[in-house]
PDB file of C-alpha atoms in Angstrom:
ATOM      1  CA  MET A1118      97.523 184.011 132.923  1.00 42.00           C
ATOM      2  CA  ASN A1119      98.783 180.561 131.945  1.00 48.00           C
ATOM      3  CA  PRO A1120      96.756 177.507 132.915  1.00 47.00           C
ATOM      4  CA  PRO A1121      98.163 175.602 135.889  1.00 50.00           C
ATOM      5  CA  THR A1122     100.633 172.864 135.108  1.00 51.00           C
ATOM      6  CA  THR A1123     100.284 169.369 136.508  1.00 46.00           C
ATOM      7  CA  ALA A1124     102.700 170.280 139.275  1.00 43.00           C
ATOM      8  CA  GLU A1125     100.641 173.324 140.203  1.00 48.00           C
ATOM      9  CA  ALA A1126      97.413 171.375 140.550  1.00 54.00           C
ATOM     10  CA  ILE A1127      98.641 168.632 142.862  1.00 60.00           C
ATOM     11  CA  ALA A1128      95.920 166.201 143.879  1.00 58.00           C
ATOM     12  CA  PRO A1129      96.294 164.378 147.217  1.00 54.00           C
ATOM     13  CA  GLN A1130      97.132 161.089 145.482  1.00 55.00           C
ATOM     14  CA  ASP A1131      99.816 162.894 143.437  1.00 85.00           C
ATOM     15  CA  HIS A1132     101.242 164.341 146.643  1.00 80.00           C
ATOM     16  CA  ALA A1133     101.483 160.790 147.994  1.00 88.00           C
ATOM     17  CA  THR A1134     103.202 159.676 144.776  1.00 90.00           C
ATOM     18  CA  LEU A1135     105.721 162.532 145.046  1.00 91.00           C
ATOM     19  CA  LEU A1136     106.385 161.621 148.680  1.00 92.00           C
ATOM     20  CA  ALA A1137     106.937 157.987 147.674  1.00 91.00           C
ATOM     21  CA  THR A1138     109.377 159.169 144.976  1.00 88.00           C
ATOM     22  CA  VAL A1139     111.385 161.086 147.572  1.00 91.00           C
ATOM     23  CA  ILE A1140     111.345 158.216 150.074  1.00 92.00           C
ATOM     24  CA  ALA A1141     112.524 155.798 147.358  1.00 88.00           C
ATOM     25  CA  ALA A1142     115.451 158.101 146.501  1.00 85.00           C
ATOM     26  CA  LEU A1143     116.755 158.233 150.072  1.00 91.00           C
ATOM     27  CA  SER A1144     120.006 156.659 151.109  1.00 90.00           C
ATOM     28  CA  THR A1145     120.101 156.662 154.887  1.00 93.00           C
ATOM     29  CA  ARG A1146     122.333 154.930 157.411  1.00 92.00           C
ATOM     30  CA  SER A1147     122.348 154.443 161.142  1.00 93.00           C
ATOM     31  CA  LEU A1148     125.212 156.021 163.044  1.00 92.00           C
ATOM     32  CA  ASN A1149     126.736 152.577 163.687  1.00 93.00           C
ATOM     33  CA  HIS A1150     126.520 151.647 160.007  1.00 93.00           C
ATOM     34  CA  PHE A1151     128.047 154.943 158.927  1.00 92.00           C
ATOM     35  CA  ALA A1152     130.815 154.650 161.522  1.00 92.00           C
ATOM     36  CA  ALA A1153     131.632 151.140 160.288  1.00 94.00           C
ATOM     37  CA  GLU A1154     131.813 152.393 156.685  1.00 91.00           C
ATOM     38  CA  ALA A1155     134.111 155.234 157.768  1.00 92.00           C
ATOM     39  CA  ARG A1156     136.352 152.809 159.649  1.00 94.00           C
ATOM     40  CA  LEU A1157     136.609 150.541 156.572  1.00 95.00           C
ATOM     41  CA  ALA A1158     137.626 153.596 154.531  1.00 93.00           C
ATOM     42  CA  GLY A1159     140.338 154.418 157.079  1.00 95.00           C
ATOM     43  CA  GLU A1160     138.596 157.579 158.256  1.00 94.00           C
ATOM     44  CA  SER A1161     137.467 158.764 161.619  1.00 92.00           C
ATOM     45  CA  LEU A1162     133.753 159.336 162.030  1.00 89.00           C
ATOM     46  CA  GLN A1163     134.373 163.085 162.197  1.00 91.00           C
ATOM     47  CA  GLN A1164     136.357 163.052 158.936  1.00 92.00           C
ATOM     48  CA  ALA A1165     133.634 161.092 157.163  1.00 90.00           C
ATOM     49  CA  VAL A1166     130.859 163.340 158.483  1.00 89.00           C
ATOM     50  CA  GLU A1167     132.691 166.419 157.236  1.00 90.00           C
ATOM     51  CA  ARG A1168     133.664 164.930 153.872  1.00 89.00           C
ATOM     52  CA  TYR A1169     130.226 163.581 153.047  1.00 88.00           C
ATOM     53  CA  GLU A1170     128.313 166.433 154.720  1.00 92.00           C
ATOM     54  CA  ILE A1171     126.328 164.019 156.877  1.00 92.00           C
ATOM     55  CA  ASP A1172     123.502 165.090 159.156  1.00 94.00           C
ATOM     56  CA  TYR A1173     120.269 163.611 160.449  1.00 95.00           C
ATOM     57  CA  ALA A1174     117.982 162.638 157.557  1.00 96.00           C
ATOM     58  CA  TRP A1175     115.113 164.696 158.957  1.00 96.00           C
ATOM     59  CA  HIS A1176     117.408 167.745 159.052  1.00 96.00           C
ATOM     60  CA  VAL A1177     118.716 167.269 155.492  1.00 96.00           C
ATOM     61  CA  LEU A1178     115.206 166.769 154.105  1.00 97.00           C
ATOM     62  CA  GLY A1179     113.829 169.762 155.975  1.00 96.00           C
ATOM     63  CA  SER A1180     116.705 172.045 155.058  1.00 97.00           C
ATOM     64  CA  GLU A1181     116.443 175.243 153.070  1.00 97.00           C
ATOM     65  CA  ARG A1182     119.477 174.037 151.127  1.00 96.00           C
ATOM     66  CA  LEU A1183     117.678 170.962 149.749  1.00 97.00           C
ATOM     67  CA  ARG A1184     114.479 172.912 149.095  1.00 97.00           C
ATOM     68  CA  GLU A1185     116.356 175.596 147.143  1.00 97.00           C
ATOM     69  CA  SER A1186     118.326 172.982 145.225  1.00 97.00           C
ATOM     70  CA  THR A1187     115.101 171.230 144.232  1.00 96.00           C
ATOM     71  CA  VAL A1188     113.488 174.488 143.098  1.00 97.00           C
ATOM     72  CA  ALA A1189     116.600 175.355 141.059  1.00 97.00           C
ATOM     73  CA  ARG A1190     116.610 171.945 139.375  1.00 97.00           C
ATOM     74  CA  LEU A1191     112.911 172.211 138.589  1.00 96.00           C
ATOM     75  CA  GLU A1192     113.426 175.669 137.093  1.00 96.00           C
ATOM     76  CA  ALA A1193     116.293 174.365 134.968  1.00 97.00           C
ATOM     77  CA  ARG A1194     114.094 171.550 133.670  1.00 95.00           C
ATOM     78  CA  LEU A1195     111.144 173.868 132.991  1.00 94.00           C
ATOM     79  CA  LYS A1196     113.336 176.680 131.670  1.00 96.00           C
ATOM     80  CA  GLN A1197     111.238 179.153 133.648  1.00 95.00           C
ATOM     81  CA  PRO A1198     110.826 180.210 137.274  1.00 96.00           C
ATOM     82  CA  ALA A1199     108.962 177.812 139.530  1.00 94.00           C
ATOM     83  CA  SER A1200     105.535 179.027 140.509  1.00 92.00           C
ATOM     84  CA  THR A1201     104.568 179.696 144.093  1.00 92.00           C
ATOM     85  CA  ALA A1202     102.424 176.549 143.997  1.00 90.00           C
ATOM     86  CA  GLN A1203     105.350 174.451 142.762  1.00 92.00           C
ATOM     87  CA  GLN A1204     107.624 175.867 145.451  1.00 94.00           C
ATOM     88  CA  ARG A1205     104.971 175.171 148.091  1.00 93.00           C
ATOM     89  CA  CYS A1206     104.561 171.607 146.797  1.00 93.00           C
ATOM     90  CA  ILE A1207     108.319 171.011 147.030  1.00 95.00           C
ATOM     91  CA  ALA A1208     108.406 172.366 150.582  1.00 95.00           C
ATOM     92  CA  GLU A1209     105.414 170.239 151.613  1.00 94.00           C
ATOM     93  CA  VAL A1210     106.775 167.010 150.114  1.00 95.00           C
ATOM     94  CA  LEU A1211     110.234 167.497 151.651  1.00 96.00           C
ATOM     95  CA  SER A1212     108.692 168.357 155.025  1.00 96.00           C
ATOM     96  CA  ALA A1213     106.494 165.255 154.878  1.00 95.00           C
ATOM     97  CA  ALA A1214     109.510 163.109 153.989  1.00 96.00           C
ATOM     98  CA  ALA A1215     111.459 164.620 156.894  1.00 96.00           C
ATOM     99  CA  SER A1216     108.638 163.935 159.324  1.00 96.00           C
ATOM    100  CA  VAL A1217     108.582 160.188 158.637  1.00 95.00           C
ATOM    101  CA  GLN A1218     112.319 159.636 159.144  1.00 95.00           C
ATOM    102  CA  ALA A1219     113.506 157.785 162.217  1.00 94.00           C
ATOM    103  CA  PRO A1220     115.281 160.320 164.429  1.00 94.00           C
ATOM    104  CA  GLU A1221     118.598 158.438 164.419  1.00 93.00           C
ATOM    105  CA  LEU A1222     118.988 157.992 160.644  1.00 95.00           C
ATOM    106  CA  LEU A1223     121.744 159.900 158.883  1.00 95.00           C
ATOM    107  CA  MET A1224     122.104 160.976 155.276  1.00 94.00           C
ATOM    108  CA  SER A1225     124.328 163.150 153.143  1.00 93.00           C
ATOM    109  CA  PHE A1226     123.492 166.535 151.712  1.00 92.00           C
ATOM    110  CA  ASP A1227     125.042 165.077 148.537  1.00 88.00           C
ATOM    111  CA  ASN A1228     121.993 163.080 147.465  1.00 90.00           C
ATOM    112  CA  ASP A1229     119.624 162.522 144.524  1.00 91.00           C
ATOM    113  CA  VAL A1230     116.477 163.824 146.194  1.00 94.00           C
ATOM    114  CA  ALA A1231     116.417 167.230 144.470  1.00 94.00           C
ATOM    115  CA  GLU A1232     116.884 165.702 141.031  1.00 94.00           C
ATOM    116  CA  GLN A1233     114.311 162.947 141.605  1.00 92.00           C
ATOM    117  CA  LEU A1234     111.661 165.353 142.903  1.00 94.00           C
ATOM    118  CA  ALA A1235     112.329 167.917 140.158  1.00 94.00           C
ATOM    119  CA  ALA A1236     112.033 165.176 137.539  1.00 93.00           C
ATOM    120  CA  ALA A1237     108.733 163.996 139.022  1.00 92.00           C
ATOM    121  CA  LEU A1238     107.362 167.541 138.958  1.00 91.00           C
ATOM    122  CA  SER A1239     108.403 168.384 135.411  1.00 86.00           C
TER     123      SER A1239
END
């Protein structure tokens, strides 16, 4: 059996650092701010939401889609499958990030979170 990698042996302070990395990578907007941006672009709010795949930040961060994207990016960087511990770490960090989001904040599924977290773990 291979020795655990840094990402597999996550210390509490490292978990906090990973969470800070995710939080720093977020680009969130209030509904009013997003609606104003859509209006300036000549779009309806519905058109903008569909085009940018917008949802509540807590939902995007807690989604299976973002978790799987992060795991895939980590695996591509490592050139090997992510361990169970790495997958658990990703899920925990994304869940923690989701839990601290204000309920009204919006963000796009098209974001840098997966890449930033994968980079921090590799």
